Amino acid sequence: MATTQILIAGFGGQGVLFTGKCIAYKGLDEGKQLSWLPSYGPEMRGGTANCSVIISDTPVGSPIVSTPDVLTAMNLPSLDKYEDATVKGGKIFVDSTLIDRKVKRTDVDAYYIPATKLANDAGFPNLANMIMMGKMIKEAKMVSMDGMKEALSHVISAKRAEMLEINLKAIEIGYNYEG
Amino acid sequence: MAVVFQKPKSLTDAPLHYCPGCTHGIIHRLVAEAIDELQIEGKTIGVAPVGCAVMAYDYFACDMVEAAHGRAPAVATGLKRALPENIIFTYQGDGDLASIGMAETVHAATRNENITVIFVNNAIYGMTGGQMAPTSLPGQVTQTSPYGRDTATVGFPIRVSEMLATLDGPEFIQRVAVNNVKNVNAAKKAIKKAFQNQIEGKGFSLIEVVSSCPTNWGMTPKKALEWVEEKMIPYYPLGVYKDRSANKEEK
Amino acid sequence: MAEKVLMKGNEAIAEAAIRAGCMHYFGYPITPQTEIAAYMAKRMPKIGGVFLQAESEIAAINMVYGVAGTGLRVMTSSSSPGVSLKGEGISYLAGSDLPALIVNVQRGGPGLGGIQPSQSDYFQATRGGGHGDYHLIVMAPASVQEMADMTAKCFDLSDKYRVPAMILADGTLGQMMEPVVLPEPTDYKPNKPWAVTGTECKRKHNIINSLYLKPEQLEQTNFERYERYKAIEENEPLWEEFMMEDAEVCVAAFGIAARVSKNAIMAARAEGIKVGMIRPITLWPFPKKPFKAAADKCKAFISVELSMGQMIEDVQLATECKRPVTLCNRTGGMIPSPEEVLEAIKKAAGGNK
């Protein structure tokens, strides 16, 4: 019975909540138990935002992720804040374009993805979050890549179908990123 | 024997509790006559205030709702939104409408809520025994302004009709009085129009009725009516303050 | 089976209300429940319903009072400071025996407080909240699914007993998304002979009122209402028992606190501690029965709350103070961690040996 507790954190506007939503919908499609909990309030207008996602084979207890198995840090304050809370043996994903330090913990697996740079290079500068998501899925395996397009269709309206393809592409870039 | 005068159908047989010389009785009757003449008794729902007219729910024969102090326009909004085909009126005093319920009044007006508001202004809190109202005149002696309303410390009376008429929202605002036969007849006409407007879906209509309170003013009923003429009406001039449909027709 | 969708707790309440036949919503913006108003604003005009943003919480609850008087299903929602403002209108609803749904997605208090989740309106909700002798039916969901299910249930119970109902949630439950199976839409047709709908000149006028100037009459009215409260207390308490079969320590927690406590209980069980939980689902009527029974076999109780300790008093009353009841709490928008609850469980388990 696997449970993955995920914490995604960054600046407001980086798409932290959206990333969590995509993972949650993918979990829903796979018939998993799950919860998605955003931080809310004035901090959402440009301050730090974070989002707790739990994907599990058993009913979810507390939806609050205070000790993540998977931490994705999209900015330095987020890494500073949550690095120590990550469980032993957990995985920390770092957007290395925006965070110029390494993970200090030695008892976790650290992944460095220059997501913001990769997104800029690919011509969709707003989708660093989706690149991070691709890498998370690859390494943490809380959901699979199969059927990702359908999962995205829950969160991206049909009117913006072209966005769906671009988001999918961003996820794939992250998924295939080796570095 | 031919009946030459009778109680309107829209009033119940319950004896009114109002003080001798109080004009609430006249205003109740005018409202009931308007309802009778427009043949809307069966679909009218009235909202009673907190104040002297609190027992109005026993006097009007239509369905009635007793509102919390000042909230009648909000309650009426709920009723009208639930039952748009019914006719909804509120009957409120000056403390209820212009003090504690001012926000509800202004916002119902600005939404042009399709309701009829009967606003009885007697410049005093009657039910609680004669305290200063938002409409008490400068210098007026009341239980809570024993040395006369001092505008330097408690401010000035609010002219509700004038104020509401500045809003784009409301359909019809008129101030009337019931201190003499001529004015009573004019008041009747205004109240009927306020209901007619609602029937036609025109929107928020408020009739301010300048009224008297002999008991709390400490006057005989006759003296009180004279005071209405000499003091109240000069401060609260009678007339139509807003009639959007009429203005439209002129243009 | 109906489709599972992913929804925020606040949205689930709104959609479930519509499906329960609630076509009138009145509210005023306040964090963290604004999604309910936003959802209603979007949906109501499309289905011939009414969404109206009132000028204040006070106006909103009085608009609710107006619609409730006509017998139609109606609701408002707010968060703690806004619910205080609604207190007057809620008392009038209770005093006039009008069914309605009030949702409180709680935030920290007192005063303007904060915007993070809280359970510190427990007293306000379960003791009435406004003036006078009255109760509300109060339900405390602990998941998005329950947010939806209890919305429908609240409307039914409120109509059945002519008692206003409240959903007491918190910022976490309002904001979180979980899979939910929405209740089937009902074609609600009111059958309320007491309602004001116009007499059509065929019956004596109906009056919606809470004023009784004769004390004998008011007393009689309150007596009659308390007979209904008695029936509610007998028939309607709801609770969940979790791992209580062999429990020596009993956690009492509702809403989000119960979710956190479940984690702690699982962890404690892994360490061999016999602990379970009674989760009140109705806060009023409080489920006294299971607590009374548990008092005979558990040696200690822990009330886990997002407040300075409010439900703990009901736990003490229900257990007739036979066993110690300790408090494990955070307040002001903080949430106890599973570790903190586990600590309290260990203390309670070891303390009385």
Short mmCIF file of C-alpha atoms in Angstrom, two decimals, chain A residues 5-153:
data_model
loop_
_atom_site.label_atom_id
_atom_site.label_comp_id
_atom_site.label_asym_id
_atom_site.label_seq_id
_atom_site.Cartn_x
_atom_site.Cartn_y
_atom_site.Cartn_z
CA GLN A 5 3.05 12.76 0.00
CA ILE A 6 4.02 15.56 -2.35
CA LEU A 7 4.76 19.17 -1.58
CA ILE A 8 5.19 21.61 -4.45
CA ALA A 9 6.33 25.08 -3.50
CA GLY A 10 7.37 28.25 -5.26
CA PHE A 11 6.36 31.83 -6.00
CA GLY A 12 2.74 32.65 -6.70
CA GLY A 13 2.33 32.62 -10.47
CA GLN A 14 4.76 29.76 -11.12
CA GLY A 15 1.86 27.36 -11.51
CA VAL A 16 2.50 25.45 -8.33
CA LEU A 17 -1.19 24.79 -7.67
CA PHE A 18 -1.80 23.89 -11.29
CA THR A 19 0.98 21.32 -11.25
CA GLY A 20 -0.56 19.75 -8.17
CA LYS A 21 -3.93 19.71 -9.86
CA CYS A 22 -2.55 17.89 -12.91
CA ILE A 23 -1.00 15.22 -10.69
CA ALA A 24 -4.25 14.93 -8.73
CA TYR A 25 -6.33 14.46 -11.88
CA LYS A 26 -3.89 11.88 -13.16
CA GLY A 27 -4.30 10.07 -9.84
CA LEU A 28 -8.07 10.28 -10.17
CA ASP A 29 -7.93 8.74 -13.65
CA GLU A 30 -5.82 5.92 -12.28
CA GLY A 31 -8.41 5.23 -9.58
CA LYS A 32 -6.16 6.26 -6.73
CA GLN A 33 -7.14 7.86 -3.46
CA LEU A 34 -5.92 11.42 -3.31
CA SER A 35 -6.16 14.87 -1.88
CA TRP A 36 -5.03 18.30 -3.10
CA LEU A 37 -4.66 21.16 -0.70
CA PRO A 38 -3.46 24.64 -1.66
CA SER A 39 -2.09 27.33 0.55
CA TYR A 40 -4.47 30.26 0.32
CA GLY A 41 -4.75 33.90 1.19
CA PRO A 42 -2.78 37.04 0.31
CA GLU A 43 0.37 34.97 -0.18
CA MET A 44 -1.24 33.70 -3.38
CA ARG A 45 -0.88 37.14 -4.94
CA GLY A 46 2.81 36.91 -5.69
CA GLY A 47 4.27 35.62 -2.44
CA THR A 48 5.14 32.00 -1.80
CA ALA A 49 2.56 29.41 -2.66
CA ASN A 50 2.53 25.74 -1.94
CA CYS A 51 0.35 22.81 -2.56
CA SER A 52 0.02 19.45 -0.79
CA VAL A 53 -0.88 16.47 -2.93
CA ILE A 54 -1.28 12.97 -1.59
CA ILE A 55 -1.61 10.02 -3.95
CA SER A 56 -2.37 6.74 -2.25
CA ASP A 57 -3.74 3.24 -2.62
CA THR A 58 -5.55 3.62 0.71
CA PRO A 59 -7.88 6.36 1.99
CA VAL A 60 -6.07 9.61 2.67
CA GLY A 61 -5.94 10.70 6.30
CA SER A 62 -4.68 14.20 6.85
CA PRO A 63 -4.46 16.15 3.57
CA ILE A 64 -1.73 18.34 4.99
CA VAL A 65 1.75 17.37 3.84
CA SER A 66 4.16 18.42 6.56
CA THR A 67 6.80 15.74 5.92
CA PRO A 68 6.90 15.25 2.14
CA ASP A 69 8.14 12.13 0.37
CA VAL A 70 8.52 14.32 -2.68
CA LEU A 71 9.45 17.97 -2.48
CA THR A 72 9.55 20.19 -5.52
CA ALA A 73 11.13 23.56 -4.89
CA MET A 74 10.62 26.22 -7.53
CA ASN A 75 12.47 28.91 -5.60
CA LEU A 76 15.09 29.24 -2.89
CA PRO A 77 12.79 30.18 0.02
CA SER A 78 10.83 27.00 -0.63
CA LEU A 79 13.92 24.82 -0.55
CA ASP A 80 15.12 26.58 2.60
CA LYS A 81 11.76 26.09 4.25
CA TYR A 82 10.97 22.48 3.40
CA GLU A 83 14.30 20.71 2.85
CA ASP A 84 14.61 19.64 6.47
CA ALA A 85 10.99 18.48 6.62
CA THR A 86 11.46 16.00 3.78
CA VAL A 87 11.43 12.39 4.94
CA LYS A 88 14.59 10.33 5.04
CA GLY A 89 14.95 8.62 1.68
CA GLY A 90 12.64 11.18 0.07
CA LYS A 91 13.16 12.96 -3.23
CA ILE A 92 13.83 16.66 -3.66
CA PHE A 93 13.38 18.28 -7.07
CA VAL A 94 15.08 21.62 -7.56
CA ASP A 95 14.62 24.15 -10.38
CA SER A 96 18.33 24.77 -10.75
CA THR A 97 17.86 27.82 -12.96
CA LEU A 98 16.34 29.69 -10.03
CA ILE A 99 18.06 27.99 -7.09
CA ASP A 100 21.83 28.22 -7.07
CA ARG A 101 22.53 26.03 -4.10
CA LYS A 102 22.62 22.27 -3.72
CA VAL A 103 20.48 20.21 -1.38
CA LYS A 104 22.34 19.93 1.93
CA ARG A 105 20.68 16.73 3.08
CA THR A 106 22.59 13.56 2.25
CA ASP A 107 19.82 11.14 3.17
CA VAL A 108 17.54 12.14 0.29
CA ASP A 109 17.75 11.86 -3.49
CA ALA A 110 18.23 15.28 -5.06
CA TYR A 111 17.40 16.10 -8.67
CA TYR A 112 18.46 19.33 -10.33
CA ILE A 113 16.45 20.38 -13.36
CA PRO A 114 17.09 23.73 -15.04
CA ALA A 115 13.38 23.86 -15.67
CA THR A 116 13.03 27.60 -16.18
CA LYS A 117 15.87 27.58 -18.74
CA LEU A 118 14.49 24.50 -20.50
CA ALA A 119 11.09 26.15 -20.67
CA ASN A 120 12.54 29.35 -22.08
CA ASP A 121 14.56 27.40 -24.65
CA ALA A 122 11.49 25.47 -25.72
CA GLY A 123 9.54 28.68 -26.23
CA PHE A 124 7.04 28.32 -23.39
CA PRO A 125 8.61 30.24 -20.51
CA ASN A 126 5.56 29.79 -18.27
CA LEU A 127 5.77 26.02 -18.17
CA ALA A 128 8.80 25.34 -15.95
CA ASN A 129 6.31 23.85 -13.54
CA MET A 130 5.22 21.21 -16.03
CA ILE A 131 8.82 20.31 -16.79
CA MET A 132 9.36 19.78 -13.06
CA MET A 133 6.23 17.66 -12.99
CA GLY A 134 7.55 15.42 -15.77
CA LYS A 135 10.72 14.74 -13.85
CA MET A 136 8.79 14.09 -10.62
CA ILE A 137 6.62 11.50 -12.31
CA LYS A 138 9.64 9.82 -13.87
CA GLU A 139 11.50 9.47 -10.58
CA ALA A 140 8.79 9.21 -7.94
CA LYS A 141 6.32 7.18 -10.04
CA MET A 142 3.26 8.24 -7.97
CA VAL A 143 1.35 8.29 -11.25
CA SER A 144 2.27 7.04 -14.71
CA MET A 145 2.80 8.91 -17.95
CA ASP A 146 0.26 6.79 -19.84
CA GLY A 147 -2.93 8.71 -20.47
CA MET A 148 -1.42 12.01 -19.36
CA LYS A 149 -3.16 13.81 -22.20
CA GLU A 150 -6.55 12.75 -20.93
CA ALA A 151 -5.70 13.83 -17.40
CA LEU A 152 -4.66 17.25 -18.69
CA SER A 153 -7.94 17.59 -20.53
#
